[in-house]
Amino acid sequence: MKQFLTALALGASAVFASGAAQAATLDQVKQKGFVQCGVSTGLPGFSNPDEKGEWTGLDVDLCRAVAAAIFDDPAKVRFTPLTAKDRFTALQSGEIDVLSRNSTWTSSRDATQGLNFTATNYYDGQGFLVRKELGVKSAMELNGASVCTQSGTTTELNVADFFRTNNLQYEVVAFQGQEETLKAYESGRCEVFTSDQSQLYALRLKLANKDDHIVLPELISKEPLATAVRQGDDQWFDVVKWVHYAMLNAEEAGVTSKNVQEMLNSPNPDIRRMLGVEGNFGEQLGLTKDWVARIVSKVGNYGEAFDRNVGAGSPLQIERGKNALWTKGGLQYGPPIR
Amino acid sequence: MAITHDGPPAGTPVKASGSIWSNEKTRGWIAQGAIGGLAALLVGVMVWNAQDNLASQRIASGFGFLSQTAGFGINQTLVEYSETSTYARALLVGLLNTLAVAVVGIVFATIFGFLVGIGRLSKNWMVRQVCTAYVEVTRNLPLLFHVLFWYLAVLAAMPPARQSYSIFGEIYINNRGVYIPKLIFGEGSGVGLVALIVAIVGVAILKKWATARQMRTGQPFPVLWTSLALLIGLPFLALAAAGFPVTVEEPALKGFNFAGGARLLPEFAALTIALSIYTGGFIAEIVRAGIKAVSRGQSEAAASLGLKPGLATRLVIIPQALRVMVPPLTSQYLNLTKNSSLAAFIGYPELVQVFAGTTLNQTGQAIEIIAITMGCYLIISLVTSAFMNWYNRRVALVER
């Protein structure tokens, strides 16, 4: 049982380690030559191995961008697939350096789990997937339903809140892994499969007849999916946070993986600072001057990553919606690099 | 464990000495005390260090979380539980669900094991082969496979709620589980309970009397049938006298699902079936070994005394086989209980799923929660083995 081992590892490290401050993660990462990145066990669009066994997805690209910024090589990442139950323990115990695994940013997780959320790389909300044949049009018609969900998620708590506040009867069936949950829904154990809406779109693709299922319109919660690092290492926290902001700034300035070389000659001072032609902003973070150029040329800007993994260029076809840049009415906003 | 040396040979006087250190016993105690103290100190340092490290990593510690609101739902609760209950309550619900699976699983595993184990020694070729096949198939497949098979393969074959299989229009079976009518005992049903207690006491007295009578006269008395009649008849008569204050709540289709009646979760059913069948395979071999361990002379002696084969098995063979069987049976019972934690894969809300799963993830207090979970399993296992050891001593061969 992996959960058990991770917990034991955490226990052992807590029990036996001396109280001395932990070494800087950035230095450790540079020394070992790769970033250890915690991802999901397989969620199309966010973190999923492709047919060649290469990890792809929006969450994966964040880790690749961190590796590109440090090593100028997006392949210097090793991935640790984690279930919802194991993820925070894996980060606490030092098994991974970054947790980029569609995890909701909540106050209690931030305060008590020994971690810091860096930035929200996908604004999501919880929804319901049901069979079309039930004829249900709204979540309010789900009285008496059985609901399949993954245990140890905010989803499990939201669904309890939703049914309770609306005075609806329900039965929750919670499974350890996403695969088992989906299988139980498919076998008819539950009327409803609930998760973050992006996941519902992604997992619907895995069902035998995806057109027999619909995602209900209601969103019952806020689910800012954020990247997390261990608490107590501000430098590493800054690096991971600013890698995300760099991708946003690049999109905003129109710097893409295609035109990044030409952009080096751009007269625009914002772009010159961002790409390291002027100033040493990357060095201030413990990286190199050309850190953003490295990220954008190897991984792309946020918009490119979004399109490729979950947006128009992917089977998921999710709209930018709240994940559009602030300049286009969305919530994604990168503080300036200067 | 105290180190004990054999005393000096008889007749050698123990030399008295003024120094404490020269007294072997005192010296032993001092050494034991020192080692014990050192161990306690080590544990103390570990606990203190863990707290210190967790605090410096800003990870919450302590057991205060147990009184916080859990906020999640559980679909099988043997005690009152709602989303507003505490984590401690959720722990209790999970623990009881584990115990429910363990108890039902142990009963069925024992029944399967005895039937198949005795069947493997049957004179009937067909019975023997079927029982051998059972043992070989169940024992040689991983338990997780059994669990998933019963859950996914069998569940998938069940119809949805609206097309349930119905038995006499009273019992409904669908992919949400088995629904049966529930008896609701109204006011005045207490007499039934009293009658049941009276019947149980009556059965105990009857058994004693029957044994004494058989010892005296050699006449057997049909204790089994009389007891059954007492146990069922007496409460029934009492309830009839009180005017049957019992109502039946029947399951009825309502919305997506059945409402009313009592319900057996498919997760519970799948887990219990898988555990009983799997463990039954091992118990069958233990039963066979136990019976084989009774020497042939015993059954021959019983036959020559004129006991029929059934009686000979029940009165001569099984009691002697039991003393060989009980110790390995204990291990199987403990295994079954611990294996119930595989429920996490099929969503049955037992201890590991509810507490070491959801609760751990919501609170993030891995050390405390894993420690509590381990403590729960340890206590269940120790109680089980204490009971089995007591039973073992009872059935052990009393040498005269």
CSV table of N, CA, C and O in Angstrom, one decimal, chain A residues 218-279:
chain,number,residue,atom,x,y,z
A,218,GLU,N,-24.7,23.0,-13.9
A,218,GLU,CA,-24.3,23.6,-12.6
A,218,GLU,C,-22.9,23.4,-12.2
A,218,GLU,O,-22.3,22.3,-12.4
A,219,LEU,N,-22.3,24.4,-11.7
A,219,LEU,CA,-21.0,24.3,-11.0
A,219,LEU,C,-21.3,24.5,-9.5
A,219,LEU,O,-22.0,25.5,-9.1
A,220,ILE,N,-20.9,23.6,-8.7
A,220,ILE,CA,-21.3,23.7,-7.3
A,220,ILE,C,-20.2,24.2,-6.4
A,220,ILE,O,-20.4,24.3,-5.2
A,221,SER,N,-19.1,24.5,-6.9
A,221,SER,CA,-18.0,25.0,-6.1
A,221,SER,C,-16.9,25.7,-6.9
A,221,SER,O,-16.9,25.7,-8.1
A,222,LYS,N,-16.0,26.4,-6.1
A,222,LYS,CA,-14.9,27.0,-6.7
A,222,LYS,C,-13.7,26.0,-6.6
A,222,LYS,O,-13.5,25.6,-5.5
A,223,GLU,N,-13.1,25.7,-7.7
A,223,GLU,CA,-11.9,24.8,-7.6
A,223,GLU,C,-10.7,25.4,-8.3
A,223,GLU,O,-10.4,25.1,-9.4
A,224,PRO,N,-10.0,26.3,-7.6
A,224,PRO,CA,-8.8,26.8,-8.2
A,224,PRO,C,-7.7,25.7,-8.1
A,224,PRO,O,-7.2,25.4,-7.0
A,225,LEU,N,-7.4,25.1,-9.3
A,225,LEU,CA,-6.4,24.1,-9.3
A,225,LEU,C,-5.0,24.7,-9.3
A,225,LEU,O,-4.7,25.4,-10.2
A,226,ALA,N,-4.2,24.4,-8.3
A,226,ALA,CA,-2.9,25.1,-8.1
A,226,ALA,C,-1.8,24.1,-7.9
A,226,ALA,O,-2.0,23.0,-7.5
A,227,THR,N,-0.6,24.7,-8.2
A,227,THR,CA,0.6,23.9,-8.0
A,227,THR,C,1.1,24.2,-6.6
A,227,THR,O,0.8,25.2,-6.0
A,228,ALA,N,1.7,23.1,-6.0
A,228,ALA,CA,2.1,23.3,-4.6
A,228,ALA,C,3.6,22.9,-4.4
A,228,ALA,O,4.1,22.0,-5.1
A,229,VAL,N,4.2,23.6,-3.4
A,229,VAL,CA,5.6,23.2,-3.0
A,229,VAL,C,5.6,23.1,-1.5
A,229,VAL,O,4.7,23.5,-0.8
A,230,ARG,N,6.7,22.5,-1.0
A,230,ARG,CA,6.8,22.4,0.5
A,230,ARG,C,6.9,23.7,1.1
A,230,ARG,O,7.5,24.6,0.5
A,231,GLN,N,6.3,23.9,2.3
A,231,GLN,CA,6.5,25.1,3.0
A,231,GLN,C,7.9,25.3,3.6
A,231,GLN,O,8.5,24.3,3.9
A,232,GLY,N,8.3,26.5,3.7
A,232,GLY,CA,9.6,26.8,4.3
A,232,GLY,C,10.8,26.9,3.4
A,232,GLY,O,11.9,26.9,3.8
A,233,ASP,N,10.6,26.9,2.1
A,233,ASP,CA,11.6,27.1,1.1
A,233,ASP,C,11.2,28.2,0.1
A,233,ASP,O,10.7,27.9,-0.9
A,234,ASP,N,11.4,29.5,0.6
A,234,ASP,CA,10.8,30.6,-0.2
A,234,ASP,C,11.4,30.7,-1.6
A,234,ASP,O,10.7,31.1,-2.5
A,235,GLN,N,12.7,30.4,-1.7
A,235,GLN,CA,13.3,30.5,-3.0
A,235,GLN,C,12.7,29.6,-4.1
A,235,GLN,O,12.3,30.0,-5.2
A,236,TRP,N,12.5,28.3,-3.7
A,236,TRP,CA,11.8,27.4,-4.6
A,236,TRP,C,10.4,27.7,-4.9
A,236,TRP,O,9.9,27.6,-6.0
A,237,PHE,N,9.7,28.2,-3.8
A,237,PHE,CA,8.3,28.7,-3.9
A,237,PHE,C,8.3,29.8,-5.0
A,237,PHE,O,7.5,29.8,-5.9
A,238,ASP,N,9.2,30.8,-4.9
A,238,ASP,CA,9.3,31.8,-5.9
A,238,ASP,C,9.5,31.3,-7.3
A,238,ASP,O,8.9,31.7,-8.3
A,239,VAL,N,10.5,30.4,-7.5
A,239,VAL,CA,10.8,29.8,-8.8
A,239,VAL,C,9.6,29.2,-9.4
A,239,VAL,O,9.2,29.6,-10.6
A,240,VAL,N,8.9,28.3,-8.7
A,240,VAL,CA,7.7,27.6,-9.3
A,240,VAL,C,6.6,28.6,-9.6
A,240,VAL,O,6.0,28.6,-10.7
A,241,LYS,N,6.4,29.6,-8.7
A,241,LYS,CA,5.4,30.6,-8.9
A,241,LYS,C,5.6,31.4,-10.2
A,241,LYS,O,4.8,31.6,-11.0
A,242,TRP,N,6.9,31.8,-10.3
A,242,TRP,CA,7.2,32.8,-11.4
A,242,TRP,C,7.3,32.0,-12.7
A,242,TRP,O,7.2,32.7,-13.8
A,243,VAL,N,7.6,30.8,-12.7
A,243,VAL,CA,7.5,30.0,-14.0
A,243,VAL,C,6.1,30.1,-14.6
A,243,VAL,O,6.0,30.4,-15.8
A,244,HIS,N,5.1,29.9,-13.7
A,244,HIS,CA,3.7,30.1,-14.2
A,244,HIS,C,3.5,31.5,-14.7
A,244,HIS,O,2.9,31.7,-15.8
A,245,TYR,N,3.9,32.5,-13.9
A,245,TYR,CA,3.6,33.9,-14.3
A,245,TYR,C,4.4,34.2,-15.6
A,245,TYR,O,3.9,35.0,-16.4
A,246,ALA,N,5.6,33.6,-15.8
A,246,ALA,CA,6.3,33.9,-17.0
A,246,ALA,C,5.6,33.4,-18.2
A,246,ALA,O,5.5,34.1,-19.2
A,247,MET,N,4.9,32.3,-18.1
A,247,MET,CA,4.2,31.7,-19.2
A,247,MET,C,3.0,32.6,-19.5
A,247,MET,O,2.6,32.8,-20.7
A,248,LEU,N,2.4,33.2,-18.4
A,248,LEU,CA,1.2,34.1,-18.6
A,248,LEU,C,1.7,35.4,-19.3
A,248,LEU,O,1.1,35.9,-20.2
A,249,ASN,N,2.9,36.0,-18.8
A,249,ASN,CA,3.4,37.2,-19.3
A,249,ASN,C,3.8,37.0,-20.8
A,249,ASN,O,3.6,37.9,-21.6
A,250,ALA,N,4.3,35.8,-21.1
A,250,ALA,CA,4.7,35.6,-22.5
A,250,ALA,C,3.5,35.6,-23.4
A,250,ALA,O,3.5,36.2,-24.5
A,251,GLU,N,2.4,35.0,-22.9
A,251,GLU,CA,1.2,35.0,-23.7
A,251,GLU,C,0.7,36.4,-23.9
A,251,GLU,O,0.3,36.8,-25.0
A,252,GLU,N,0.7,37.2,-22.8
A,252,GLU,CA,0.2,38.5,-22.9
A,252,GLU,C,1.0,39.4,-23.8
A,252,GLU,O,0.4,40.2,-24.6
A,253,ALA,N,2.3,39.2,-23.9
A,253,ALA,CA,3.2,40.0,-24.8
A,253,ALA,C,3.2,39.4,-26.2
A,253,ALA,O,3.9,40.0,-27.0
A,254,GLY,N,2.5,38.3,-26.4
A,254,GLY,CA,2.5,37.7,-27.7
A,254,GLY,C,3.8,36.9,-28.1
A,254,GLY,O,4.1,36.7,-29.2
A,255,VAL,N,4.5,36.5,-27.0
A,255,VAL,CA,5.7,35.7,-27.3
A,255,VAL,C,5.4,34.3,-27.3
A,255,VAL,O,4.8,33.8,-26.3
A,256,THR,N,5.6,33.6,-28.4
A,256,THR,CA,5.3,32.2,-28.5
A,256,THR,C,6.5,31.4,-28.8
A,256,THR,O,7.6,31.9,-29.1
A,257,SER,N,6.3,30.0,-28.8
A,257,SER,CA,7.5,29.2,-29.1
A,257,SER,C,8.0,29.4,-30.5
A,257,SER,O,9.1,29.1,-30.8
A,258,LYS,N,7.1,29.8,-31.4
A,258,LYS,CA,7.5,30.0,-32.8
A,258,LYS,C,8.3,31.3,-33.0
A,258,LYS,O,9.3,31.3,-33.7
A,259,ASN,N,7.9,32.4,-32.3
A,259,ASN,CA,8.5,33.7,-32.6
A,259,ASN,C,9.5,34.2,-31.5
A,259,ASN,O,10.0,35.3,-31.6
A,260,VAL,N,9.9,33.3,-30.6
A,260,VAL,CA,10.7,33.8,-29.4
A,260,VAL,C,12.1,34.3,-29.9
A,260,VAL,O,12.6,35.3,-29.4
A,261,GLN,N,12.6,33.6,-30.9
A,261,GLN,CA,14.0,34.1,-31.4
A,261,GLN,C,13.9,35.5,-32.0
A,261,GLN,O,14.8,36.3,-31.7
A,262,GLU,N,12.8,35.8,-32.8
A,262,GLU,CA,12.7,37.1,-33.4
A,262,GLU,C,12.4,38.1,-32.3
A,262,GLU,O,12.9,39.2,-32.3
A,263,MET,N,11.6,37.7,-31.3
A,263,MET,CA,11.3,38.6,-30.2
A,263,MET,C,12.5,39.1,-29.4
A,263,MET,O,12.4,40.1,-28.7
A,264,LEU,N,13.6,38.4,-29.5
A,264,LEU,CA,14.8,38.8,-28.8
A,264,LEU,C,15.2,40.2,-29.3
A,264,LEU,O,15.9,40.9,-28.6
A,265,ASN,N,14.9,40.5,-30.5
A,265,ASN,CA,15.2,41.8,-31.1
A,265,ASN,C,14.1,42.8,-31.0
A,265,ASN,O,14.2,43.9,-31.5
A,266,SER,N,13.1,42.5,-30.2
A,266,SER,CA,12.0,43.4,-30.1
A,266,SER,C,12.4,44.7,-29.4
A,266,SER,O,13.2,44.6,-28.4
A,267,PRO,N,11.9,45.8,-29.8
A,267,PRO,CA,12.2,47.0,-29.1
A,267,PRO,C,11.4,47.2,-27.8
A,267,PRO,O,11.7,48.1,-27.0
A,268,ASN,N,10.3,46.4,-27.7
A,268,ASN,CA,9.4,46.6,-26.5
A,268,ASN,C,10.2,46.3,-25.2
A,268,ASN,O,10.7,45.2,-25.0
A,269,PRO,N,10.2,47.3,-24.3
A,269,PRO,CA,11.0,47.1,-23.1
A,269,PRO,C,10.5,45.9,-22.2
A,269,PRO,O,11.3,45.2,-21.5
A,270,ASP,N,9.2,45.7,-22.2
A,270,ASP,CA,8.6,44.6,-21.4
A,270,ASP,C,9.2,43.3,-21.9
A,270,ASP,O,9.6,42.4,-21.1
A,271,ILE,N,9.2,43.1,-23.2
A,271,ILE,CA,9.6,41.9,-23.8
A,271,ILE,C,11.2,41.7,-23.6
A,271,ILE,O,11.7,40.7,-23.3
A,272,ARG,N,11.9,42.8,-23.7
A,272,ARG,CA,13.3,42.8,-23.6
A,272,ARG,C,13.7,42.4,-22.1
A,272,ARG,O,14.6,41.6,-21.9
A,273,ARG,N,13.0,42.9,-21.1
A,273,ARG,CA,13.2,42.5,-19.8
A,273,ARG,C,12.9,41.1,-19.5
A,273,ARG,O,13.6,40.3,-18.9
A,274,MET,N,11.7,40.7,-20.1
A,274,MET,CA,11.2,39.3,-19.9
A,274,MET,C,12.2,38.3,-20.5
A,274,MET,O,12.5,37.3,-19.8
A,275,LEU,N,12.7,38.6,-21.7
A,275,LEU,CA,13.6,37.6,-22.3
A,275,LEU,C,15.0,37.7,-21.9
A,275,LEU,O,15.9,37.0,-22.4
A,276,GLY,N,15.3,38.6,-21.0
A,276,GLY,CA,16.7,38.7,-20.5
A,276,GLY,C,17.6,39.5,-21.3
A,276,GLY,O,18.8,39.4,-21.1
A,277,VAL,N,17.1,40.2,-22.3
A,277,VAL,CA,18.0,41.1,-23.1
A,277,VAL,C,18.4,42.3,-22.2
A,277,VAL,O,19.5,42.7,-22.3
A,278,GLU,N,17.5,42.7,-21.4
A,278,GLU,CA,17.8,43.8,-20.4
A,278,GLU,C,17.6,43.3,-19.0
A,278,GLU,O,16.7,42.5,-18.8
A,279,GLY,N,18.5,43.7,-18.1
A,279,GLY,CA,18.3,43.3,-16.7
A,279,GLY,C,18.7,41.9,-16.4
A,279,GLY,O,19.0,41.1,-17.3
